[in-house]
């Protein structure tokens, strides 16, 4: 197996050297006080990354999908209604999970490439006089389409409608990379994982529960044990877990939070934005378009790039892997074959990104697209040169 | 944090150098064929360790507890009856999980220290003419008491009663360390984790489903998404997962299986037995007794050692950690304060074990117990000398 | 410290993941048979890389400079005459070492940028009727100028002159990256280090002695103990060293040889050539010239690139490090300030190389040179696309 | 290869987790300022460990043997006289090196097992009215015999004789483990390596030169290039080396010094003493004797243990490796077959040491010696229990 080139999938990301070392830990007794010295700072670090002062943070040996299940099963009961928009593969899957857990999902179908329709949410919530809707689901960043949604607007919709529903946000591919404000936006459950902005391997579901969400757990009837937040909270109170924790990954998470907070969250976001802008400059130079419909929904963690009609975008991904040893993301669901994706989150520098852009160019030319070699690279170089790239950028 | 001394907790175990390196992997694309080269051999390796030819093996980023939930939620429906014995903390917790998922548990209370009462199972199953009991739960090795149960006898009980219930076995602290025969014993769901016999960090739930268990999934109504084995199977068919897998741990699992199978399962079991016998020789020399009631239930992975009346066994564990930097296990539940536990599974040599025995001795003397320094060590040395210890033993 | 971008210095090179793991070894007893299982295959592997069947390979915890000293001190005596050309910083330093060890060096001053003047060697050797010259020094690849010399021609010069002098070759930056034929070229001492073609950290001097060189050790009077090859040979005969060996690095060297031989030496050389050709295509597209005077002396491991008159080439190196976190090499000695160097040896892919080229471009533009962004990248992309780049290339 | 048991050779020692990680570094540019951030603190750390304020510290990619050569070749000229005692294999080898470098060694033959005869040194030095003796060699800790010598007494001998000779001390197996006072004892060159008290892999020669030793370099005529301290000093002044440094090991050395100084040198020495006392208690309980003639020369880093007449002590070492996978040291030179050695330096805890003692016991019983199992362990346990063992001891 060769590990020379960076990966450009939208997570798991490249892992910083120091985080690999933090995770690669000999066994310690997870019931000893030592473990508390990892657990509590890690939870506190995550809370800061969520920009929350009041959230309870829970960390499960699981994945983002497990985080979704944690949100639902701890706060809702079978038959409850939830409101959700479907504008990409990941919002689709969360909706599917709701249905499989016996929830009644009011789905707002939304074109893939567009953000969440906060105005439609407001109409529906305003119409729900009986407050049948118990929770609103919002995917902050649709990893499948490279589309960022406006969570503050969703909060405003709830407030405008005077609706008490809980607000659940999937921040798997946004948190720790793009601005996320749990308290300010009134998010009740924030869901993420270890393998995106936190730059670790997959293996942790990370969730934040607001006090209101914690309150909702008292009446929620969906069955749960592994993902039960009360068991988890009881464990934490004793420096422990209700079962065996993934200690090394937790240690990595603790270090990751330190890295992010030392760099400064705003700097982290600005770095992601700068790197993304370079990629977008390249896309423009190639004469291609993003799946994301307009600049205000451009994601700073992943770009889904539309290829010309009649061309199978997935070929780029296969070819890049086979010929150049570079991993990009394929299109999923509705946009399968229509887009390929460049992940540009986590531990990445301008210089690494340029190698991804250069590879995409070679692949497109190899496969017969009318792209000029070096054109995207030049556009990105031009952007990076002028926008404060610095070696220090990469605290990672 | 100091990592010099081995740990003697009943899992996670000491991790072999080569498995740490196998887990500490740079990011690869988990949707690329590369991942299949890890996934499929890992599943095949686990199947061999389970001594099964027909089981479907599923591996979740989770823990043994998640494995329990996988067993229940994929095969049962709310209101179903299951039969279970409670003879320790872990069987207790699995029962609790059943109840929280709306199952009706027929509990056979069994003294802590004794094995599963297969005869009582047979009586109950024979009496269940209507086959209301859908599943029988069996904890192969009670980690809390150091008690091994006879799963073949449980199978015989089912057969004698002509009862079609599924047989679920918690093999978290037995599989890959003690003999386990999925096919021969007619086990329908076998549950384990990465952090015991597989000698890895915690973070994976590993389960095997028999064809009969797979059949049961078709009618099971308990809600499930994260732990759904059909989603998982569909993913595997495409070299992939329904969500992001814990690639490094999977790679470690693959290597772990190779190690175990190269050493030979029977050699692995013999090694665990030999090391355990040394510990038991020490316990005898100290004049103490095991929690396990009789030799046929002695566990080869963990020994729970009773301390004299009036003495708080937990003090040994605290003292060992504080004064000597060595981790033992405390007593849990009914036997809290009455026993301390020496874990002796996974990557361990006779020589390492002697250091654990020596530490326990020092602690007991420090805390005023009437134990002779060196006595347990001498008994264990005598056993190890004569029983084929060899440097090659430690393939790990 | 950030380690995200590849390095482009002419050694130490980027280290493959598997070699880092091979070097990162717990302590073993270096006097046990285990060590022999590392030592002997490592020596045998090196011998194959040298394309020799008869050489004695010695490995010292040292550096290439120590290898030079090993060559001299084991075969020569104070007052002996050696013949050497000075065409770069490294040939200069070896000459300096000769002088400091009391040798009389007949120096052929050669323009920096040109290869060794085999014809001048032949004249001098032919004129040395009394065979006062005991050894001829030849730097195979001048790392300072990116110039490769023709060692076969030096051998022909010796043969044409019928001269018995020993032939010492500094292959530090060629061996394991560019074709080297110890036996065919009649090399008597070949010198290299761990940190170039072998892709390891610095820390080992690696030398091969021909039978004729071994014979010369019997009469050599220069003082030596640490670098004494007889002590070393005596140690090897006992699976050991005359002092404590650098076991982890030796283990890495053993693995490195396996990697190189598995890939196939000719494939390794072709890979280096392809990557170098891409860099040279970029240099051409920039309108710049190499320090190396003509194509037949172009090095496949490092390119020294001349910058326009009046421009300080060292600024590129400083700027690249400070602004982009990328390491290039500065010019040394006579060409200080006149060239900057791109190292392109060891563990490197086309894709990584493109990021180095892109960085050099940005730096040159930042510093006011008239270079077009993307131009060098496009030239290299064009070359790589058409010349068999493949993901499998990077066995490393 | 199995790495489960600790090693008990007198170096290289067990390596702390954090030092392994510090050494396992990706490539950085060793000519960049980053390297200075490793180099200078490492040198300053070593100076503190040497208890010197004025020494120049030099670090070579080499071994302790290279350190000896550095001392000689930088300060002496062929034909110079040096004074040395031979009381073990390592003092013997240093003498041999002197002779091979053309020095005239006045040897004081001393029984193996005794310390340096400072009184004989004084007589000889007093008799050397013409100050022909240019340097006095002193092996602080004879690793072969487990004998510590009194360097302060050697200094007093020089002073009493009013003799200006330089004082060279081999502190390879003492420095960073046992008290060493470069300035107070007037040591002119202190020699050590990375693989003993510094707890790293072998690969670095570490030397300290007093101002007087630096002065001597100006007239020293022995040939030197690789080990030349002036080239090294010139490099250091530019954050660099005269050749490629072993960056990872240097980084490890820097961290090692931080660990040692954070623990406190006196605590480090006390820890070594305590662990050594436990081993000596075991030896006493076995009814055996140390090679070291009397308590004031007992080494705190290695114990050479005499076995009964007619018994081949080397068998213990072979047997321990083959049967138990544990490494001890054999006897060397005069005491080959008469002693075996337990190394107890570097990263070691009481608990680990007990496993070494227990193994030695098993081996001796296996091989027919009249030793009682558990006897040595009990004596060591008794000592460790009462002498402040603590988990915090092992900062390593």
mmCIF file of C-alpha atoms in Angstrom, chain B residues 1-6 8 16-18 20-21 24 271 320-326 346-352 354-359 361-363 365-366 372-375 377-378 380-382 384-396, chain D residues 1-6 8 16-18 20-21 24 271 320-326 346-352 354-359 361-363 365-366 372-375 377-378 380-382 384-396:
data_model
loop_
_atom_site.group_PDB
_atom_site.id
_atom_site.type_symbol
_atom_site.label_atom_id
_atom_site.label_comp_id
_atom_site.label_asym_id
_atom_site.label_seq_id
_atom_site.Cartn_x
_atom_site.Cartn_y
_atom_site.Cartn_z
ATOM 1 C CA UNK B 1 1.741 9.494 31.059
ATOM 2 C CA UNK B 2 3.935 6.474 31.688
ATOM 3 C CA UNK B 3 3.556 3.331 29.691
ATOM 4 C CA UNK B 4 6.326 1.175 31.051
ATOM 5 C CA UNK B 5 4.524 -1.570 32.928
ATOM 6 C CA UNK B 6 2.168 -4.015 31.268
ATOM 7 C CA UNK B 8 -3.348 -6.494 33.882
ATOM 8 C CA UNK B 16 1.640 -6.095 20.252
ATOM 9 C CA UNK B 17 4.040 -3.758 18.518
ATOM 10 C CA UNK B 18 3.073 -5.024 15.071
ATOM 11 C CA UNK B 20 0.002 -0.905 16.879
ATOM 12 C CA UNK B 21 1.809 -0.319 13.633
ATOM 13 C CA UNK B 24 -1.474 3.504 12.855
ATOM 14 C CA UNK B 271 -0.854 -20.229 25.894
ATOM 15 C CA UNK B 320 -1.175 -0.824 42.642
ATOM 16 C CA UNK B 321 -1.927 2.068 40.325
ATOM 17 C CA UNK B 322 -0.709 4.758 42.668
ATOM 18 C CA UNK B 323 2.364 3.156 44.137
ATOM 19 C CA UNK B 324 3.530 0.785 41.413
ATOM 20 C CA UNK B 325 1.949 2.099 38.237
ATOM 21 C CA UNK B 326 0.221 -1.207 37.541
ATOM 22 C CA UNK B 346 -3.979 -11.090 24.851
ATOM 23 C CA UNK B 347 -0.383 -10.136 24.377
ATOM 24 C CA UNK B 348 1.298 -11.411 27.506
ATOM 25 C CA UNK B 349 4.254 -13.595 28.387
ATOM 26 C CA UNK B 350 5.032 -15.646 31.446
ATOM 27 C CA UNK B 351 7.670 -13.082 32.292
ATOM 28 C CA UNK B 352 5.252 -10.176 32.111
ATOM 29 C CA UNK B 354 5.288 -12.681 36.893
ATOM 30 C CA UNK B 355 5.667 -8.937 37.241
ATOM 31 C CA UNK B 356 1.925 -8.634 37.757
ATOM 32 C CA UNK B 357 1.922 -11.368 40.357
ATOM 33 C CA UNK B 358 4.878 -9.756 42.105
ATOM 34 C CA UNK B 359 3.069 -6.438 42.171
ATOM 35 C CA UNK B 361 1.993 -9.474 46.337
ATOM 36 C CA UNK B 362 3.634 -6.206 47.236
ATOM 37 C CA UNK B 363 0.286 -4.476 47.327
ATOM 38 C CA UNK B 365 1.608 -6.936 51.975
ATOM 39 C CA UNK B 366 1.614 -3.137 51.895
ATOM 40 C CA UNK B 372 4.425 -13.920 51.958
ATOM 41 C CA UNK B 373 6.452 -11.924 49.461
ATOM 42 C CA UNK B 374 7.662 -14.106 46.631
ATOM 43 C CA UNK B 375 5.296 -16.960 47.443
ATOM 44 C CA UNK B 377 5.773 -15.686 42.213
ATOM 45 C CA UNK B 378 7.557 -18.903 43.180
ATOM 46 C CA UNK B 380 3.947 -19.409 39.173
ATOM 47 C CA UNK B 381 7.638 -19.716 38.289
ATOM 48 C CA UNK B 382 7.520 -23.358 39.187
ATOM 49 C CA UNK B 384 5.915 -21.871 34.035
ATOM 50 C CA UNK B 385 9.314 -23.579 34.219
ATOM 51 C CA UNK B 386 7.774 -26.954 33.817
ATOM 52 C CA UNK B 387 5.098 -26.197 31.294
ATOM 53 C CA UNK B 388 6.663 -25.365 28.082
ATOM 54 C CA UNK B 389 7.093 -21.649 28.404
ATOM 55 C CA UNK B 390 9.117 -20.527 25.485
ATOM 56 C CA UNK B 391 10.207 -17.326 23.928
ATOM 57 C CA UNK B 392 8.367 -18.414 20.825
ATOM 58 C CA UNK B 393 5.161 -18.561 22.766
ATOM 59 C CA UNK B 394 4.793 -14.896 22.326
ATOM 60 C CA UNK B 395 4.090 -14.682 18.667
ATOM 61 C CA UNK B 396 2.395 -11.573 19.850
ATOM 62 C CA UNK D 1 10.218 -10.599 16.229
ATOM 63 C CA UNK D 2 8.628 -10.318 19.658
ATOM 64 C CA UNK D 3 9.012 -7.214 21.747
ATOM 65 C CA UNK D 4 6.924 -8.019 24.767
ATOM 66 C CA UNK D 5 9.438 -8.424 27.545
ATOM 67 C CA UNK D 6 11.712 -5.642 28.692
ATOM 68 C CA UNK D 8 17.953 -6.265 30.723
ATOM 69 C CA UNK D 16 10.219 5.297 26.613
ATOM 70 C CA UNK D 17 7.198 5.650 24.371
ATOM 71 C CA UNK D 18 7.609 9.401 24.104
ATOM 72 C CA UNK D 20 10.380 6.606 20.354
ATOM 73 C CA UNK D 21 7.858 9.078 19.034
ATOM 74 C CA UNK D 24 10.315 8.786 14.588
ATOM 75 C CA UNK D 271 15.814 5.933 40.939
ATOM 76 C CA UNK D 320 16.870 -16.762 29.086
ATOM 77 C CA UNK D 321 16.718 -15.667 25.469
ATOM 78 C CA UNK D 322 15.630 -18.992 24.084
ATOM 79 C CA UNK D 323 13.192 -20.155 26.733
ATOM 80 C CA UNK D 324 11.852 -16.932 28.177
ATOM 81 C CA UNK D 325 12.520 -14.313 25.508
ATOM 82 C CA UNK D 326 14.512 -12.162 27.911
ATOM 83 C CA UNK D 346 17.325 3.815 31.577
ATOM 84 C CA UNK D 347 13.615 3.363 31.310
ATOM 85 C CA UNK D 348 12.811 0.762 33.924
ATOM 86 C CA UNK D 349 10.457 0.385 36.850
ATOM 87 C CA UNK D 350 10.632 -1.722 39.970
ATOM 88 C CA UNK D 351 7.902 -3.851 38.473
ATOM 89 C CA UNK D 352 9.785 -4.473 35.250
ATOM 90 C CA UNK D 354 11.109 -7.865 39.231
ATOM 91 C CA UNK D 355 10.282 -9.681 36.024
ATOM 92 C CA UNK D 356 13.969 -9.725 35.125
ATOM 93 C CA UNK D 357 14.895 -11.046 38.548
ATOM 94 C CA UNK D 358 12.180 -13.692 38.317
ATOM 95 C CA UNK D 359 13.476 -14.764 34.923
ATOM 96 C CA UNK D 361 15.811 -17.244 38.941
ATOM 97 C CA UNK D 362 13.946 -19.562 36.621
ATOM 98 C CA UNK D 363 16.965 -19.844 34.369
ATOM 99 C CA UNK D 365 16.999 -23.315 38.522
ATOM 100 C CA UNK D 366 16.450 -24.703 35.034
ATOM 101 C CA UNK D 372 15.275 -21.015 45.513
ATOM 102 C CA UNK D 373 12.510 -19.793 43.216
ATOM 103 C CA UNK D 374 11.055 -16.539 44.469
ATOM 104 C CA UNK D 375 13.912 -15.866 46.848
ATOM 105 C CA UNK D 377 12.174 -11.644 43.954
ATOM 106 C CA UNK D 378 11.104 -11.539 47.604
ATOM 107 C CA UNK D 380 13.824 -7.173 45.886
ATOM 108 C CA UNK D 381 10.128 -6.777 46.647
ATOM 109 C CA UNK D 382 10.946 -6.178 50.250
ATOM 110 C CA UNK D 384 11.209 -1.816 46.739
ATOM 111 C CA UNK D 385 8.188 -1.800 49.061
ATOM 112 C CA UNK D 386 10.099 0.059 51.710
ATOM 113 C CA UNK D 387 12.045 2.454 49.565
ATOM 114 C CA UNK D 388 9.713 4.834 47.974
ATOM 115 C CA UNK D 389 8.831 3.053 44.812
ATOM 116 C CA UNK D 390 6.111 5.015 43.174
ATOM 117 C CA UNK D 391 4.271 5.052 39.936
ATOM 118 C CA UNK D 392 5.521 8.580 39.432
ATOM 119 C CA UNK D 393 9.060 7.335 39.599
ATOM 120 C CA UNK D 394 8.867 6.373 36.022
ATOM 121 C CA UNK D 395 8.704 9.722 34.362
ATOM 122 C CA UNK D 396 10.106 7.633 31.552
#
